[in-house]
Amino acid sequence: GATAQAQPQESRMVRITYADLDLGRERDARKMLSRIEAAAERVCQRDGYTDLVRKAERRDCRRRAVHSA
């Protein structure tokens, strides 16, 4: 399976299964991307993201996690 990983402060991982997908098919490739994005959201989830700096950090974390998947 693939993994999405938060960086750099701490290492968190979520396993993403894709055995049920044919990544050569556009529809399944979109499903995989959705799974990666959802995993990135989970690994970057933190309590207290209320100010703009924290929201930007969370957005950057999700971007890095999706890119590294």
Short mmCIF file of N, CA, C and O in Angstrom, two decimals:
data_model
loop_
_atom_site.label_atom_id
_atom_site.label_comp_id
_atom_site.label_asym_id
_atom_site.label_seq_id
_atom_site.Cartn_x
_atom_site.Cartn_y
_atom_site.Cartn_z
N GLY A 1 0.82 -1.20 0.00
CA GLY A 1 0.00 0.00 0.00
C GLY A 1 0.86 1.24 0.00
O GLY A 1 2.03 1.21 0.28
N ALA A 2 0.24 2.35 -0.29
CA ALA A 2 0.91 3.64 -0.27
C ALA A 2 0.77 4.24 1.12
O ALA A 2 -0.06 3.82 1.91
N THR A 3 1.60 5.23 1.43
CA THR A 3 1.49 5.92 2.71
C THR A 3 1.56 7.41 2.48
O THR A 3 2.18 7.89 1.56
N ALA A 4 0.87 8.15 3.34
CA ALA A 4 0.98 9.61 3.37
C ALA A 4 1.65 9.94 4.68
O ALA A 4 1.29 9.37 5.71
N GLN A 5 2.60 10.85 4.67
CA GLN A 5 3.41 11.10 5.85
C GLN A 5 3.52 12.59 6.11
O GLN A 5 3.78 13.37 5.21
N ALA A 6 3.29 12.99 7.37
CA ALA A 6 3.47 14.38 7.78
C ALA A 6 4.95 14.63 7.98
O ALA A 6 5.70 13.74 8.34
N GLN A 7 5.38 15.87 7.75
CA GLN A 7 6.78 16.22 7.94
C GLN A 7 6.85 17.65 8.45
O GLN A 7 5.93 18.40 8.26
N PRO A 8 7.87 18.18 8.99
CA PRO A 8 9.06 17.51 9.47
C PRO A 8 9.03 17.25 10.96
O PRO A 8 9.85 16.51 11.45
N GLN A 9 8.11 17.89 11.75
CA GLN A 9 8.17 17.82 13.21
C GLN A 9 8.08 16.40 13.73
O GLN A 9 8.87 16.00 14.57
N GLU A 10 7.11 15.65 13.31
CA GLU A 10 6.95 14.29 13.80
C GLU A 10 6.52 13.42 12.64
O GLU A 10 6.00 13.89 11.65
N SER A 11 6.76 12.17 12.79
CA SER A 11 6.44 11.24 11.73
C SER A 11 5.12 10.56 12.04
O SER A 11 4.99 9.90 13.07
N ARG A 12 4.14 10.74 11.18
CA ARG A 12 2.84 10.07 11.29
C ARG A 12 2.57 9.43 9.95
O ARG A 12 2.84 10.03 8.91
N MET A 13 2.02 8.25 9.97
CA MET A 13 1.74 7.57 8.71
C MET A 13 0.35 6.96 8.75
O MET A 13 -0.14 6.57 9.80
N VAL A 14 -0.27 6.92 7.58
CA VAL A 14 -1.55 6.26 7.38
C VAL A 14 -1.37 5.34 6.18
O VAL A 14 -0.90 5.78 5.13
N ARG A 15 -1.72 4.08 6.34
CA ARG A 15 -1.63 3.14 5.23
C ARG A 15 -2.85 3.31 4.34
O ARG A 15 -3.97 3.41 4.82
N ILE A 16 -2.59 3.35 3.04
CA ILE A 16 -3.66 3.51 2.05
C ILE A 16 -3.70 2.23 1.21
O ILE A 16 -2.70 1.87 0.59
N THR A 17 -4.83 1.58 1.19
CA THR A 17 -4.95 0.37 0.37
C THR A 17 -5.44 0.73 -1.03
O THR A 17 -6.22 1.67 -1.20
N TYR A 18 -4.93 0.00 -1.99
CA TYR A 18 -5.36 0.23 -3.37
C TYR A 18 -5.44 -1.06 -4.18
O TYR A 18 -5.54 -1.03 -5.40
N ALA A 19 -5.44 -2.19 -3.48
CA ALA A 19 -5.51 -3.48 -4.17
C ALA A 19 -6.81 -3.61 -4.97
O ALA A 19 -6.86 -4.33 -5.96
N ASP A 20 -7.84 -2.88 -4.55
CA ASP A 20 -9.12 -2.93 -5.24
C ASP A 20 -9.18 -2.01 -6.45
O ASP A 20 -10.20 -1.95 -7.14
N LEU A 21 -8.11 -1.27 -6.72
CA LEU A 21 -8.11 -0.29 -7.81
C LEU A 21 -7.22 -0.73 -8.96
O LEU A 21 -6.19 -1.37 -8.75
N ASP A 22 -7.61 -0.34 -10.16
CA ASP A 22 -6.78 -0.49 -11.36
C ASP A 22 -6.30 0.91 -11.69
O ASP A 22 -7.04 1.70 -12.28
N LEU A 23 -5.08 1.24 -11.27
CA LEU A 23 -4.60 2.61 -11.40
C LEU A 23 -4.39 3.04 -12.85
O LEU A 23 -4.14 4.22 -13.11
N GLY A 24 -4.51 2.14 -13.78
CA GLY A 24 -4.47 2.48 -15.20
C GLY A 24 -5.79 3.07 -15.68
O GLY A 24 -5.85 3.64 -16.77
N ARG A 25 -6.82 2.95 -14.87
CA ARG A 25 -8.13 3.52 -15.21
C ARG A 25 -8.27 4.88 -14.53
O ARG A 25 -7.97 5.02 -13.34
N GLU A 26 -8.71 5.86 -15.29
CA GLU A 26 -8.80 7.22 -14.76
C GLU A 26 -9.68 7.28 -13.51
O GLU A 26 -9.32 7.95 -12.52
N ARG A 27 -10.80 6.62 -13.53
CA ARG A 27 -11.72 6.65 -12.39
C ARG A 27 -11.04 6.12 -11.13
O ARG A 27 -11.14 6.72 -10.05
N ASP A 28 -10.33 5.01 -11.25
CA ASP A 28 -9.64 4.44 -10.09
C ASP A 28 -8.46 5.31 -9.66
O ASP A 28 -8.17 5.42 -8.47
N ALA A 29 -7.78 5.93 -10.61
CA ALA A 29 -6.68 6.83 -10.26
C ALA A 29 -7.22 8.02 -9.46
O ALA A 29 -6.58 8.46 -8.49
N ARG A 30 -8.38 8.53 -9.82
CA ARG A 30 -9.00 9.63 -9.05
C ARG A 30 -9.37 9.17 -7.65
O ARG A 30 -9.21 9.91 -6.68
N LYS A 31 -9.86 7.92 -7.54
CA LYS A 31 -10.17 7.38 -6.21
C LYS A 31 -8.91 7.31 -5.36
O LYS A 31 -8.93 7.62 -4.17
N MET A 32 -7.81 6.88 -5.96
CA MET A 32 -6.55 6.79 -5.23
C MET A 32 -6.10 8.16 -4.76
O MET A 32 -5.68 8.33 -3.60
N LEU A 33 -6.19 9.16 -5.61
CA LEU A 33 -5.83 10.52 -5.22
C LEU A 33 -6.70 10.98 -4.06
O LEU A 33 -6.21 11.59 -3.11
N SER A 34 -7.99 10.67 -4.10
CA SER A 34 -8.89 11.05 -3.00
C SER A 34 -8.46 10.37 -1.70
O SER A 34 -8.49 10.99 -0.64
N ARG A 35 -8.05 9.12 -1.79
CA ARG A 35 -7.59 8.40 -0.60
C ARG A 35 -6.31 9.02 -0.05
O ARG A 35 -6.16 9.17 1.17
N ILE A 36 -5.41 9.41 -0.94
CA ILE A 36 -4.16 10.06 -0.52
C ILE A 36 -4.47 11.39 0.16
O ILE A 36 -3.92 11.70 1.22
N GLU A 37 -5.36 12.17 -0.42
CA GLU A 37 -5.71 13.47 0.17
C GLU A 37 -6.39 13.30 1.52
O GLU A 37 -6.11 14.06 2.45
N ALA A 38 -7.25 12.30 1.66
CA ALA A 38 -7.91 12.04 2.95
C ALA A 38 -6.88 11.60 3.99
O ALA A 38 -6.95 12.02 5.16
N ALA A 39 -5.93 10.78 3.59
CA ALA A 39 -4.87 10.35 4.51
C ALA A 39 -4.02 11.54 4.93
O ALA A 39 -3.64 11.66 6.10
N ALA A 40 -3.71 12.42 3.99
CA ALA A 40 -2.92 13.62 4.31
C ALA A 40 -3.67 14.48 5.32
O ALA A 40 -3.07 15.03 6.25
N GLU A 41 -4.97 14.58 5.15
CA GLU A 41 -5.78 15.35 6.09
C GLU A 41 -5.67 14.73 7.49
O GLU A 41 -5.51 15.44 8.48
N ARG A 42 -5.72 13.41 7.57
CA ARG A 42 -5.63 12.75 8.88
C ARG A 42 -4.26 12.93 9.52
O ARG A 42 -4.16 13.21 10.71
N VAL A 43 -3.17 12.77 8.76
CA VAL A 43 -1.84 12.88 9.37
C VAL A 43 -1.52 14.32 9.75
O VAL A 43 -0.69 14.53 10.63
N CYS A 44 -2.17 15.26 9.14
CA CYS A 44 -1.90 16.68 9.44
C CYS A 44 -2.90 17.26 10.42
O CYS A 44 -2.78 18.43 10.79
N GLN A 45 -3.87 16.49 10.84
CA GLN A 45 -4.91 16.95 11.75
C GLN A 45 -4.32 17.25 13.12
O GLN A 45 -3.61 16.42 13.68
N ARG A 46 -4.58 18.39 13.63
CA ARG A 46 -4.14 18.77 14.97
C ARG A 46 -5.23 19.64 15.58
O ARG A 46 -5.92 20.38 14.89
N ASP A 47 -5.36 19.58 16.89
CA ASP A 47 -6.29 20.47 17.59
C ASP A 47 -5.72 21.87 17.62
O ASP A 47 -4.51 22.06 17.63
N GLY A 48 -6.59 22.85 17.63
CA GLY A 48 -6.15 24.22 17.83
C GLY A 48 -5.72 24.97 16.59
O GLY A 48 -5.01 25.96 16.69
N TYR A 49 -6.12 24.51 15.41
CA TYR A 49 -5.78 25.25 14.19
C TYR A 49 -6.78 26.38 14.00
O TYR A 49 -7.69 26.30 13.19
N THR A 50 -6.63 27.44 14.77
CA THR A 50 -7.58 28.53 14.69
C THR A 50 -6.99 29.79 14.08
O THR A 50 -7.71 30.55 13.46
N ASP A 51 -5.70 30.01 14.25
CA ASP A 51 -5.12 31.22 13.69
C ASP A 51 -4.59 30.96 12.28
O ASP A 51 -4.44 29.82 11.85
N LEU A 52 -4.34 32.00 11.56
CA LEU A 52 -3.93 31.89 10.16
C LEU A 52 -2.60 31.18 9.98
O LEU A 52 -2.42 30.43 9.02
N VAL A 53 -1.66 31.39 10.89
CA VAL A 53 -0.37 30.72 10.77
C VAL A 53 -0.54 29.21 10.90
O VAL A 53 0.00 28.44 10.12
N ARG A 54 -1.31 28.79 11.88
CA ARG A 54 -1.54 27.35 12.07
C ARG A 54 -2.28 26.75 10.87
O ARG A 54 -1.98 25.64 10.45
N LYS A 55 -3.24 27.48 10.32
CA LYS A 55 -3.96 26.98 9.14
C LYS A 55 -3.01 26.84 7.95
O LYS A 55 -3.10 25.88 7.19
N ALA A 56 -2.10 27.78 7.79
CA ALA A 56 -1.12 27.70 6.70
C ALA A 56 -0.18 26.51 6.92
O ALA A 56 0.14 25.80 5.96
N GLU A 57 0.22 26.27 8.17
CA GLU A 57 1.07 25.12 8.47
C GLU A 57 0.35 23.81 8.14
O GLU A 57 0.94 22.89 7.58
N ARG A 58 -0.92 23.74 8.46
CA ARG A 58 -1.71 22.54 8.16
C ARG A 58 -1.83 22.32 6.66
O ARG A 58 -1.67 21.22 6.16
N ARG A 59 -2.07 23.39 5.93
CA ARG A 59 -2.17 23.31 4.47
C ARG A 59 -0.86 22.83 3.87
O ARG A 59 -0.83 21.95 3.01
N ASP A 60 0.25 23.38 4.36
CA ASP A 60 1.57 22.96 3.88
C ASP A 60 1.85 21.51 4.22
O ASP A 60 2.42 20.77 3.42
N CYS A 61 1.45 21.09 5.39
CA CYS A 61 1.63 19.69 5.80
C CYS A 61 0.87 18.78 4.85
O CYS A 61 1.41 17.77 4.38
N ARG A 62 -0.38 19.10 4.55
CA ARG A 62 -1.18 18.26 3.63
C ARG A 62 -0.53 18.22 2.26
O ARG A 62 -0.45 17.16 1.63
N ARG A 63 -0.03 19.36 1.79
CA ARG A 63 0.62 19.40 0.47
C ARG A 63 1.85 18.50 0.42
O ARG A 63 2.03 17.70 -0.48
N ARG A 64 2.68 18.59 1.47
CA ARG A 64 3.88 17.75 1.54
C ARG A 64 3.53 16.28 1.64
O ARG A 64 4.17 15.42 1.02
N ALA A 65 2.51 15.97 2.42
CA ALA A 65 2.10 14.56 2.60
C ALA A 65 1.59 13.98 1.28
O ALA A 65 1.94 12.86 0.93
N VAL A 66 0.79 14.73 0.55
CA VAL A 66 0.27 14.25 -0.74
C VAL A 66 1.44 14.08 -1.71
O VAL A 66 1.54 13.06 -2.41
N HIS A 67 2.34 15.03 -1.74
CA HIS A 67 3.48 14.98 -2.65
C HIS A 67 4.39 13.78 -2.36
O HIS A 67 4.94 13.16 -3.29
N SER A 68 4.54 13.44 -1.09
CA SER A 68 5.45 12.35 -0.73
C SER A 68 4.80 10.97 -0.81
O SER A 68 5.49 9.96 -0.68
N ALA A 69 3.49 10.92 -1.02
CA ALA A 69 2.79 9.61 -1.06
C ALA A 69 3.19 8.78 -2.27
O ALA A 69 3.58 9.23 -3.28
#
